[in-house]
Amino acid sequence: SLSTSSLIGEAGLGDGASDGLSSSSSSLPSSSAFSSLPSSAALRAALLRTLPDYMVPSSFVVLEKLPLTANGKLDVRALPAPEVVGEGAYRAPETPTQRLLADLYTELTGASRVGLDDSFFALGGHSLLAMRLVARVREALGLELPLRALFEASTVENLAFVVENLDKPLAYTPILTLRSSGNKAPLFCIHPAGGAATVFGGLSRELRPGHPVIGIQARGLEGAEQPFKTLSEMVDAYVEAISDINPEAPLNIIGYSAGCSIAHEIACMFEDQGQKVGFVGLIDGLPFMGGDNGPAKPKEEMLREMAKEYDPEIDDSVSITDLYNLALKISIEQHIVPQGTPVEWIDRMLNEMILSSRRLATHTPRKGNFNAVYFSAEVGDITPEIIEGRLAWQNYCRSVTYIPIQTTHMRMLDPEPSKVIAAAIDAHIDD
């Protein structure tokens, strides 16, 4: 399977590995040619320039020739089983936490041996497996490991240090790397009102290789983090984080729902600083026109509205406890949070939704000198006010291209809509 191994049957890759890989059923000229083959790390680095992380093999098997059947076809059953091993010198785990994490890396990636310096993602891990790893850590240790900690400290040694120091607050960062591969300017994905950037996980897997995909997540969803008080405070933090990653390349950015206004303001700020704005995407969010939005909806009403998007039969007899549990179940199924996440996370998400409305209540968009692509949900109660709001984005961008998506607002990032949105992004992002 190309998802777990690559079979290389042709010599001469040593100098040209970065230009791509070729395969053949012919024998290698001689076993001495193996000495000129690139390392697994070099092969991975070459493939990551053109493939997303989850498509890059976690192991490579070198054969003198490919086994063939009597009919001259590849004999798949005769292929050796790939062995996933780490790069470089092996350092054995020493502490109980290090040994636990090494065992979990082995279990989830299929690696035959995992040492202190082995990265979860270099072994073939990806965002979905990362969710499972966080759940297994919680199951084994009863500890709440922030998902972003794994992306920031992916080796056994570094992650063990984080786990052993979870009693100390983990420094907040809005950055959540959804796809690290690619040598073009990243695509930054701004969270909706609930604050979670993991909603873009499926979209990141549908996008064409080339651009890394970086989620921007709100403060206040994990541990003792305090949410942003104002939109200005939030945007300043996001601009600083994005600038650190993307100091000179054009800004490519997309926002979902309330994240549209945040993404638009960030693009305006980049223009203020004289930086180039490339792609701006808006996923079914309306521009806030300023003024008081009125009192926030009760949490029960918010949960009931969300639940009806997934089950129209939900009625007022369903208890608030069941609504919380249903919201958590949906969040887990959509890979927004890992299995085993406590239901209290839903309360943090609801609090962020309420705060989001308050932050945006007095915000009026500015006119940006950039083009935007707007993705509109075409299923559900599309009122004249919603249509008017969508068209109003033309007042705040140089031009707007509208792309209808046949789904509801809440399901814009479900698998099928994500494919349509990803195809449109791919068509526009390099223009």
Tab-separated table of C-alpha atoms in Angstrom:
chain	number	residue	atom	x	y	z
A	1	SER	CA	0.000	0.000	0.000
A	2	LEU	CA	1.377	3.384	-0.943
A	3	SER	CA	-0.047	4.777	2.306
A	4	THR	CA	2.359	2.634	4.319
A	5	SER	CA	5.354	1.926	2.111
A	6	SER	CA	7.017	2.621	-1.212
A	7	LEU	CA	8.855	0.046	-3.257
A	8	ILE	CA	11.799	1.422	-5.185
A	9	GLY	CA	13.013	-0.745	-8.020
A	10	GLU	CA	15.310	1.602	-9.890
A	11	ALA	CA	18.712	3.015	-9.047
A	12	GLY	CA	19.947	6.528	-9.572
A	13	LEU	CA	17.780	8.332	-7.009
A	14	GLY	CA	20.641	9.689	-5.004
A	15	ASP	CA	21.128	12.923	-6.908
A	16	GLY	CA	17.609	13.422	-8.210
A	17	ALA	CA	15.401	12.507	-5.265
A	18	SER	CA	14.036	15.994	-5.003
A	19	ASP	CA	12.777	15.783	-8.594
A	20	GLY	CA	10.424	12.897	-7.889
A	21	LEU	CA	10.557	9.097	-7.683
A	22	SER	CA	10.326	6.518	-10.432
A	23	SER	CA	9.728	2.777	-10.239
A	24	SER	CA	10.450	-0.186	-12.467
A	25	SER	CA	10.308	-3.948	-12.340
A	26	SER	CA	13.894	-4.200	-13.649
A	27	SER	CA	16.751	-5.203	-11.406
A	28	LEU	CA	19.086	-2.684	-9.887
A	29	PRO	CA	22.478	-2.701	-11.638
A	30	SER	CA	24.240	-4.035	-8.581
A	31	SER	CA	23.809	-4.210	-4.826
A	32	SER	CA	26.573	-1.623	-4.513
A	33	ALA	CA	24.166	0.903	-6.028
A	34	PHE	CA	22.207	0.798	-2.769
A	35	SER	CA	24.897	2.954	-1.208
A	36	SER	CA	23.857	5.868	-3.422
A	37	LEU	CA	20.172	5.681	-2.558
A	38	PRO	CA	18.810	8.549	-0.453
A	39	SER	CA	17.785	7.990	3.145
A	40	SER	CA	14.161	7.636	4.177
A	41	ALA	CA	14.389	11.166	5.590
A	42	ALA	CA	15.529	12.523	2.205
A	43	LEU	CA	12.747	10.669	0.419
A	44	ARG	CA	10.158	11.970	2.861
A	45	ALA	CA	11.474	15.514	2.487
A	46	ALA	CA	11.245	15.247	-1.310
A	47	LEU	CA	7.697	13.880	-1.233
A	48	LEU	CA	6.516	16.457	1.305
A	49	ARG	CA	7.231	19.138	-1.276
A	50	THR	CA	4.414	17.800	-3.441
A	51	LEU	CA	2.206	15.601	-1.237
A	52	PRO	CA	0.199	16.236	1.938
A	53	ASP	CA	1.586	14.623	5.102
A	54	TYR	CA	-0.922	11.773	5.293
A	55	MET	CA	-0.041	10.593	1.743
A	56	VAL	CA	3.704	10.394	2.390
A	57	PRO	CA	4.834	6.825	3.141
A	58	SER	CA	6.012	6.117	6.654
A	59	SER	CA	8.493	3.510	5.410
A	60	PHE	CA	10.441	2.638	2.279
A	61	VAL	CA	11.539	-0.836	1.176
A	62	VAL	CA	14.396	-1.224	-1.308
A	63	LEU	CA	14.291	-4.326	-3.531
A	64	GLU	CA	16.777	-5.521	-6.125
A	65	LYS	CA	13.747	-6.294	-8.288
A	66	LEU	CA	9.991	-6.434	-7.887
A	67	PRO	CA	8.489	-9.931	-7.566
A	68	LEU	CA	6.376	-10.886	-10.591
A	69	THR	CA	3.744	-13.526	-11.233
A	70	ALA	CA	4.003	-15.998	-14.100
A	71	ASN	CA	1.955	-13.530	-16.155
A	72	GLY	CA	4.488	-10.760	-15.581
A	73	LYS	CA	2.315	-8.807	-13.147
A	74	LEU	CA	3.356	-7.562	-9.728
A	75	ASP	CA	3.059	-10.356	-7.159
A	76	VAL	CA	1.657	-8.349	-4.258
A	77	ARG	CA	1.634	-11.320	-1.882
A	78	ALA	CA	5.365	-11.796	-2.370
A	79	LEU	CA	6.212	-8.252	-1.325
A	80	PRO	CA	7.984	-8.012	2.041
A	81	ALA	CA	6.107	-6.351	4.874
A	82	PRO	CA	7.357	-2.792	5.361
A	83	GLU	CA	9.082	-1.979	8.607
A	84	VAL	CA	8.422	1.490	10.035
A	85	VAL	CA	11.524	2.699	11.871
A	86	GLY	CA	12.702	6.065	13.067
A	87	GLU	CA	15.508	8.078	11.572
A	88	GLY	CA	18.950	8.515	13.102
A	89	ALA	CA	20.497	6.912	16.158
A	90	TYR	CA	18.102	5.126	18.513
A	91	ARG	CA	17.772	6.400	22.083
A	92	ALA	CA	15.641	4.155	24.260
A	93	PRO	CA	12.789	5.643	26.339
A	94	GLU	CA	13.647	5.697	30.035
A	95	THR	CA	10.826	7.145	32.129
A	96	PRO	CA	7.364	5.542	32.451
A	97	THR	CA	5.829	8.403	30.469
A	98	GLN	CA	8.387	8.062	27.679
A	99	ARG	CA	7.808	4.298	27.490
A	100	LEU	CA	4.029	4.789	27.399
A	101	LEU	CA	4.249	7.300	24.568
A	102	ALA	CA	6.695	5.103	22.625
A	103	ASP	CA	4.248	2.197	22.959
A	104	LEU	CA	1.356	4.382	21.781
A	105	TYR	CA	3.384	5.678	18.815
A	106	THR	CA	4.143	2.034	17.942
A	107	GLU	CA	0.492	1.008	18.283
A	108	LEU	CA	-0.893	3.847	16.163
A	109	THR	CA	1.747	4.095	13.418
A	110	GLY	CA	2.828	0.458	13.141
A	111	ALA	CA	6.468	1.367	13.816
A	112	SER	CA	8.643	-1.563	14.875
A	113	ARG	CA	10.807	0.519	17.202
A	114	VAL	CA	10.267	4.018	18.578
A	115	GLY	CA	12.935	6.016	20.359
A	116	LEU	CA	13.093	9.333	22.174
A	117	ASP	CA	13.879	11.318	19.034
A	118	ASP	CA	11.187	9.837	16.811
A	119	SER	CA	8.438	12.214	15.719
A	120	PHE	CA	4.855	10.998	15.652
A	121	PHE	CA	4.327	12.573	12.237
A	122	ALA	CA	7.616	11.328	10.736
A	123	LEU	CA	6.465	7.808	11.622
A	124	GLY	CA	3.319	8.293	9.564
A	125	GLY	CA	1.025	9.919	12.100
A	126	HIS	CA	-1.509	12.500	10.909
A	127	SER	CA	-4.259	14.646	12.408
A	128	LEU	CA	-6.799	11.818	12.777
A	129	LEU	CA	-4.248	9.554	14.465
A	130	ALA	CA	-3.274	12.513	16.648
A	131	MET	CA	-6.867	12.596	17.924
A	132	ARG	CA	-6.576	8.916	18.849
A	133	LEU	CA	-3.245	9.474	20.566
A	134	VAL	CA	-4.698	12.215	22.766
A	135	ALA	CA	-7.608	9.906	23.641
A	136	ARG	CA	-5.229	7.041	24.527
A	137	VAL	CA	-3.135	9.331	26.748
A	138	ARG	CA	-6.307	10.401	28.545
A	139	GLU	CA	-7.364	6.767	28.920
A	140	ALA	CA	-3.975	5.642	30.258
A	141	LEU	CA	-3.097	8.587	32.510
A	142	GLY	CA	-6.358	10.428	33.111
A	143	LEU	CA	-4.701	13.609	31.827
A	144	GLU	CA	-6.094	16.213	29.446
A	145	LEU	CA	-3.377	16.608	26.804
A	146	PRO	CA	-4.090	19.604	24.545
A	147	LEU	CA	-4.159	18.476	20.925
A	148	ARG	CA	-1.908	21.335	19.867
A	149	ALA	CA	0.766	20.093	22.297
A	150	LEU	CA	1.313	17.092	20.031
A	151	PHE	CA	1.814	19.332	16.997
A	152	GLU	CA	4.277	21.512	18.898
A	153	ALA	CA	6.194	18.688	20.626
A	154	SER	CA	5.890	15.643	18.376
A	155	THR	CA	8.905	13.582	19.501
A	156	VAL	CA	8.572	11.104	22.356
A	157	GLU	CA	11.028	13.042	24.523
A	158	ASN	CA	9.418	16.438	23.991
A	159	LEU	CA	5.843	15.214	24.376
A	160	ALA	CA	6.760	13.285	27.526
A	161	PHE	CA	8.084	16.536	29.009
A	162	VAL	CA	4.765	18.242	28.198
A	163	VAL	CA	2.757	15.371	29.710
A	164	GLU	CA	4.859	15.354	32.878
A	165	ASN	CA	4.347	19.102	33.285
A	166	LEU	CA	0.633	19.375	32.557
A	167	ASP	CA	0.130	20.820	36.038
A	168	LYS	CA	1.821	23.957	34.652
A	169	PRO	CA	-0.155	26.111	32.195
A	170	LEU	CA	0.757	25.462	28.573
A	171	ALA	CA	1.569	28.732	26.834
A	172	TYR	CA	-1.249	29.676	24.473
A	173	THR	CA	-0.653	29.860	20.764
A	174	PRO	CA	-3.352	30.242	18.119
A	175	ILE	CA	-1.384	28.051	15.714
A	176	LEU	CA	-2.655	24.529	15.042
A	177	THR	CA	-0.811	22.927	12.123
A	178	LEU	CA	-3.300	20.840	10.176
A	179	ARG	CA	-0.912	20.048	7.309
A	180	SER	CA	2.778	20.886	7.441
A	181	SER	CA	3.833	19.744	3.973
A	182	GLY	CA	4.208	22.054	1.007
A	183	ASN	CA	6.668	24.720	-0.108
A	184	LYS	CA	4.138	27.427	-1.052
A	185	ALA	CA	2.548	30.101	1.131
A	186	PRO	CA	0.371	28.546	3.877
A	187	LEU	CA	-3.407	28.732	3.964
A	188	PHE	CA	-4.549	30.085	7.353
A	189	CYS	CA	-7.985	28.901	8.508
A	190	ILE	CA	-9.870	31.122	10.974
A	191	HIS	CA	-12.169	29.359	13.414
A	192	PRO	CA	-15.945	29.907	13.566
A	193	ALA	CA	-17.696	31.359	16.628
A	194	GLY	CA	-17.034	28.228	18.702
A	195	GLY	CA	-13.280	28.821	18.478
A	196	ALA	CA	-12.045	25.392	17.295
A	197	ALA	CA	-9.756	25.296	14.256
A	198	THR	CA	-9.965	21.504	14.065
A	199	VAL	CA	-13.205	21.943	12.076
A	200	PHE	CA	-10.916	22.487	9.055
A	201	GLY	CA	-9.248	19.066	9.378
A	202	GLY	CA	-11.295	17.455	6.612
A	203	LEU	CA	-10.839	20.433	4.290
A	204	SER	CA	-7.064	20.315	4.794
A	205	ARG	CA	-7.016	16.706	3.575
A	206	GLU	CA	-9.008	17.579	0.432
A	207	LEU	CA	-6.794	20.461	-0.681
A	208	ARG	CA	-4.245	19.912	-3.439
A	209	PRO	CA	-0.662	19.464	-2.163
A	210	GLY	CA	1.627	22.475	-2.121
A	211	HIS	CA	0.287	24.799	0.553
A	212	PRO	CA	0.651	23.987	4.271
A	213	VAL	CA	-2.645	24.397	6.135
A	214	ILE	CA	-2.557	26.230	9.476
A	215	GLY	CA	-5.576	26.417	11.773
A	216	ILE	CA	-6.026	29.510	13.945
A	217	GLN	CA	-7.706	28.577	17.231
A	218	ALA	CA	-9.284	30.831	19.851
A	219	ARG	CA	-7.958	31.255	23.364
A	220	GLY	CA	-10.057	29.808	26.163
A	221	LEU	CA	-10.860	26.304	24.894
A	222	GLU	CA	-8.174	24.551	26.927
A	223	GLY	CA	-7.375	24.416	30.624
A	224	ALA	CA	-7.247	27.711	32.451
A	225	GLU	CA	-6.866	29.870	29.334
A	226	GLN	CA	-8.703	33.173	29.501
A	227	PRO	CA	-10.679	34.062	26.338
A	228	PHE	CA	-9.950	37.209	24.386
A	229	LYS	CA	-11.939	40.161	25.671
A	230	THR	CA	-12.047	42.232	22.487
A	231	LEU	CA	-11.862	41.631	18.761
A	232	SER	CA	-8.848	43.941	18.567
A	233	GLU	CA	-6.958	41.829	21.133
A	234	MET	CA	-7.816	38.652	19.225
A	235	VAL	CA	-6.877	39.975	15.782
A	236	ASP	CA	-3.591	41.430	17.047
A	237	ALA	CA	-2.614	38.015	18.451
A	238	TYR	CA	-3.542	36.263	15.224
A	239	VAL	CA	-1.702	38.753	13.003
A	240	GLU	CA	1.446	38.394	15.106
A	241	ALA	CA	1.307	34.580	14.974
A	242	ILE	CA	0.635	34.522	11.227
A	243	SER	CA	3.423	37.043	10.562
A	244	ASP	CA	5.915	34.872	12.466
A	245	ILE	CA	5.129	31.916	10.196
A	246	ASN	CA	4.530	33.867	6.998
A	247	PRO	CA	6.849	36.915	7.158
A	248	GLU	CA	7.154	37.628	3.428
A	249	ALA	CA	4.859	35.300	1.479
A	250	PRO	CA	1.408	36.467	0.349
A	251	LEU	CA	-1.360	35.997	2.918
A	252	ASN	CA	-3.789	33.201	2.049
A	253	ILE	CA	-6.663	33.089	4.516
A	254	ILE	CA	-10.143	31.644	4.905
A	255	GLY	CA	-12.754	32.064	7.628
A	256	TYR	CA	-15.878	30.113	8.488
A	257	SER	CA	-19.085	31.735	9.800
A	258	ALA	CA	-18.029	34.381	12.369
A	259	GLY	CA	-14.470	33.670	11.240
A	260	CYS	CA	-15.256	35.476	7.965
A	261	SER	CA	-15.211	38.864	9.708
A	262	ILE	CA	-11.992	37.961	11.547
A	263	ALA	CA	-10.285	36.739	8.365
A	264	HIS	CA	-11.389	39.853	6.473
A	265	GLU	CA	-10.022	42.167	9.202
A	266	ILE	CA	-6.710	40.279	9.272
A	267	ALA	CA	-6.418	40.701	5.492
A	268	CYS	CA	-7.081	44.442	5.887
A	269	MET	CA	-4.384	44.665	8.561
A	270	PHE	CA	-1.871	42.941	6.286
A	271	GLU	CA	-2.682	45.481	3.593
A	272	ASP	CA	-2.188	48.286	6.127
A	273	GLN	CA	1.318	46.922	6.723
A	274	GLY	CA	2.066	46.895	2.999
A	275	GLN	CA	2.034	43.101	2.740
A	276	LYS	CA	0.573	41.230	-0.204
A	277	VAL	CA	-2.813	39.562	0.241
A	278	GLY	CA	-3.328	36.526	-1.973
A	279	PHE	CA	-6.397	34.340	-1.468
A	280	VAL	CA	-9.272	35.399	0.813
A	281	GLY	CA	-12.062	32.868	1.369
A	282	LEU	CA	-15.319	33.440	3.266
A	283	ILE	CA	-17.404	30.411	4.215
A	284	ASP	CA	-21.035	31.400	4.791
A	285	GLY	CA	-20.528	34.251	7.244
A	286	LEU	CA	-22.228	37.641	7.209
A	287	PRO	CA	-20.406	40.940	7.713
A	288	PHE	CA	-21.170	42.517	11.071
A	289	MET	CA	-22.473	46.039	10.574
A	290	GLY	CA	-21.840	47.384	14.057
A	291	GLY	CA	-24.354	48.081	16.782
A	292	ASP	CA	-25.657	45.909	19.597
A	293	ASN	CA	-26.690	42.388	18.644
A	294	GLY	CA	-28.921	42.161	21.695
A	295	PRO	CA	-28.674	39.630	24.530
A	296	ALA	CA	-26.986	36.303	23.819
A	297	LYS	CA	-29.170	33.265	23.255
A	298	PRO	CA	-29.449	30.857	26.191
A	299	LYS	CA	-27.047	27.941	25.861
A	300	GLU	CA	-29.925	25.472	25.700
A	301	GLU	CA	-31.382	27.270	22.682
A	302	MET	CA	-27.969	27.345	20.988
A	303	LEU	CA	-27.516	23.614	21.552
A	304	ARG	CA	-31.018	22.804	20.348
A	305	GLU	CA	-30.478	24.744	17.103
A	306	MET	CA	-27.203	22.924	16.472
A	307	ALA	CA	-28.770	19.541	17.271
A	308	LYS	CA	-31.601	20.094	14.785
A	309	GLU	CA	-29.049	20.531	12.005
A	310	TYR	CA	-28.097	16.878	12.536
A	311	ASP	CA	-31.459	15.492	13.660
A	312	PRO	CA	-34.536	17.506	12.602
A	313	GLU	CA	-36.652	15.341	14.934
A	314	ILE	CA	-35.062	16.890	18.039
A	315	ASP	CA	-37.832	18.572	20.041
A	316	ASP	CA	-38.247	20.538	23.239
A	317	SER	CA	-38.597	17.388	25.330
A	318	VAL	CA	-34.871	16.620	25.009
A	319	SER	CA	-33.119	17.613	28.251
A	320	ILE	CA	-30.254	20.066	28.448
A	321	THR	CA	-27.991	17.218	29.655
A	322	ASP	CA	-28.822	15.141	26.589
A	323	LEU	CA	-28.213	18.165	24.350
A	324	TYR	CA	-24.729	18.636	25.838
A	325	ASN	CA	-23.942	14.954	25.322
A	326	LEU	CA	-25.264	15.053	21.755
A	327	ALA	CA	-23.124	18.125	20.967
A	328	LEU	CA	-20.057	16.315	22.307
A	329	LYS	CA	-20.894	13.185	20.295
A	330	ILE	CA	-21.187	15.251	17.111
A	331	SER	CA	-17.901	17.062	17.868
A	332	ILE	CA	-16.105	13.728	18.296
A	333	GLU	CA	-17.620	12.245	15.127
A	334	GLN	CA	-16.497	15.303	13.164
A	335	HIS	CA	-12.962	14.990	14.600
A	336	ILE	CA	-13.198	18.406	16.234
A	337	VAL	CA	-12.159	16.913	19.603
A	338	PRO	CA	-10.691	13.495	20.501
A	339	GLN	CA	-12.673	10.576	21.893
A	340	GLY	CA	-13.035	10.912	25.665
A	341	THR	CA	-13.103	14.723	25.724
A	342	PRO	CA	-15.077	15.795	28.821
A	343	VAL	CA	-18.472	17.369	28.239
A	344	GLU	CA	-17.175	20.544	29.919
A	345	TRP	CA	-15.456	21.317	26.600
A	346	ILE	CA	-18.876	21.982	25.081
A	347	ASP	CA	-19.469	24.639	27.728
A	348	ARG	CA	-16.177	26.356	26.817
A	349	MET	CA	-17.194	26.259	23.166
A	350	LEU	CA	-20.598	27.796	23.970
A	351	ASN	CA	-18.938	30.504	26.068
A	352	GLU	CA	-16.687	31.323	23.117
A	353	MET	CA	-19.724	31.547	20.839
A	354	ILE	CA	-21.361	34.051	23.196
A	355	LEU	CA	-18.147	36.077	23.498
A	356	SER	CA	-17.689	36.010	19.729
A	357	SER	CA	-21.044	37.679	19.239
A	358	ARG	CA	-20.162	40.346	21.798
A	359	ARG	CA	-16.743	41.036	20.262
A	360	LEU	CA	-18.200	41.455	16.800
A	361	ALA	CA	-21.235	43.487	17.922
A	362	THR	CA	-19.481	46.833	17.451
A	363	HIS	CA	-17.288	45.814	14.512
A	364	THR	CA	-17.832	47.384	11.089
A	365	PRO	CA	-15.773	45.941	8.201
A	366	ARG	CA	-13.384	48.150	6.271
A	367	LYS	CA	-12.940	48.197	2.500
A	368	GLY	CA	-10.144	45.888	1.484
A	369	ASN	CA	-8.329	46.103	-1.845
A	370	PHE	CA	-8.409	42.346	-2.398
A	371	ASN	CA	-10.674	39.840	-4.120
A	372	ALA	CA	-12.653	37.313	-2.093
A	373	VAL	CA	-14.350	33.991	-2.784
A	374	TYR	CA	-17.607	33.486	-0.875
A	375	PHE	CA	-19.063	30.006	-0.266
A	376	SER	CA	-22.786	30.132	0.509
A	377	ALA	CA	-24.934	27.403	2.077
A	378	GLU	CA	-27.950	26.883	-0.175
A	379	VAL	CA	-29.969	24.525	2.041
A	380	GLY	CA	-32.083	25.674	4.977
A	381	ASP	CA	-33.934	28.862	5.815
A	382	ILE	CA	-32.232	31.377	3.502
A	383	THR	CA	-34.007	34.628	4.386
A	384	PRO	CA	-33.867	37.897	2.399
A	385	GLU	CA	-31.751	39.326	5.243
A	386	ILE	CA	-29.199	36.542	4.801
A	387	ILE	CA	-29.047	37.100	1.036
A	388	GLU	CA	-28.614	40.840	1.596
A	389	GLY	CA	-25.818	40.208	4.101
A	390	ARG	CA	-23.969	37.921	1.729
A	391	LEU	CA	-24.144	40.478	-1.066
A	392	ALA	CA	-22.950	43.188	1.343
A	393	TRP	CA	-19.435	41.689	1.248
A	394	GLN	CA	-19.092	43.386	-2.153
A	395	ASN	CA	-18.907	46.688	-0.245
A	396	TYR	CA	-15.825	45.525	1.675
A	397	CYS	CA	-13.725	43.791	-1.024
A	398	ARG	CA	-12.483	44.733	-4.470
A	399	SER	CA	-14.622	41.933	-5.887
A	400	VAL	CA	-16.441	38.833	-4.622
A	401	THR	CA	-16.918	35.534	-6.435
A	402	TYR	CA	-19.927	33.625	-5.083
A	403	ILE	CA	-19.918	29.807	-5.073
A	404	PRO	CA	-23.103	28.024	-3.890
A	405	ILE	CA	-22.725	24.868	-1.792
A	406	GLN	CA	-25.671	22.469	-1.540
A	407	THR	CA	-25.697	21.990	2.225
A	408	THR	CA	-26.677	23.793	5.428
A	409	HIS	CA	-24.591	26.365	7.263
A	410	MET	CA	-23.619	23.957	10.048
A	411	ARG	CA	-22.488	21.271	7.597
A	412	MET	CA	-20.355	23.383	5.283
A	413	LEU	CA	-17.202	21.475	6.325
A	414	ASP	CA	-18.700	17.990	6.119
A	415	PRO	CA	-16.806	15.645	3.737
A	416	GLU	CA	-18.777	16.271	0.523
A	417	PRO	CA	-19.029	20.084	0.844
A	418	SER	CA	-15.328	20.160	1.791
A	419	LYS	CA	-14.444	18.539	-1.535
A	420	VAL	CA	-16.310	21.248	-3.454
A	421	ILE	CA	-14.785	24.047	-1.361
A	422	ALA	CA	-11.285	22.551	-1.660
A	423	ALA	CA	-11.580	22.314	-5.448
A	424	ALA	CA	-12.581	25.983	-5.625
A	425	ILE	CA	-9.714	27.012	-3.327
A	426	ASP	CA	-7.268	25.049	-5.473
A	427	ALA	CA	-8.553	26.852	-8.564
A	428	HIS	CA	-8.178	30.329	-7.033
A	429	ILE	CA	-5.321	30.236	-4.519
A	430	ASP	CA	-2.438	30.399	-7.016
A	431	ASP	CA	-4.042	32.984	-9.308
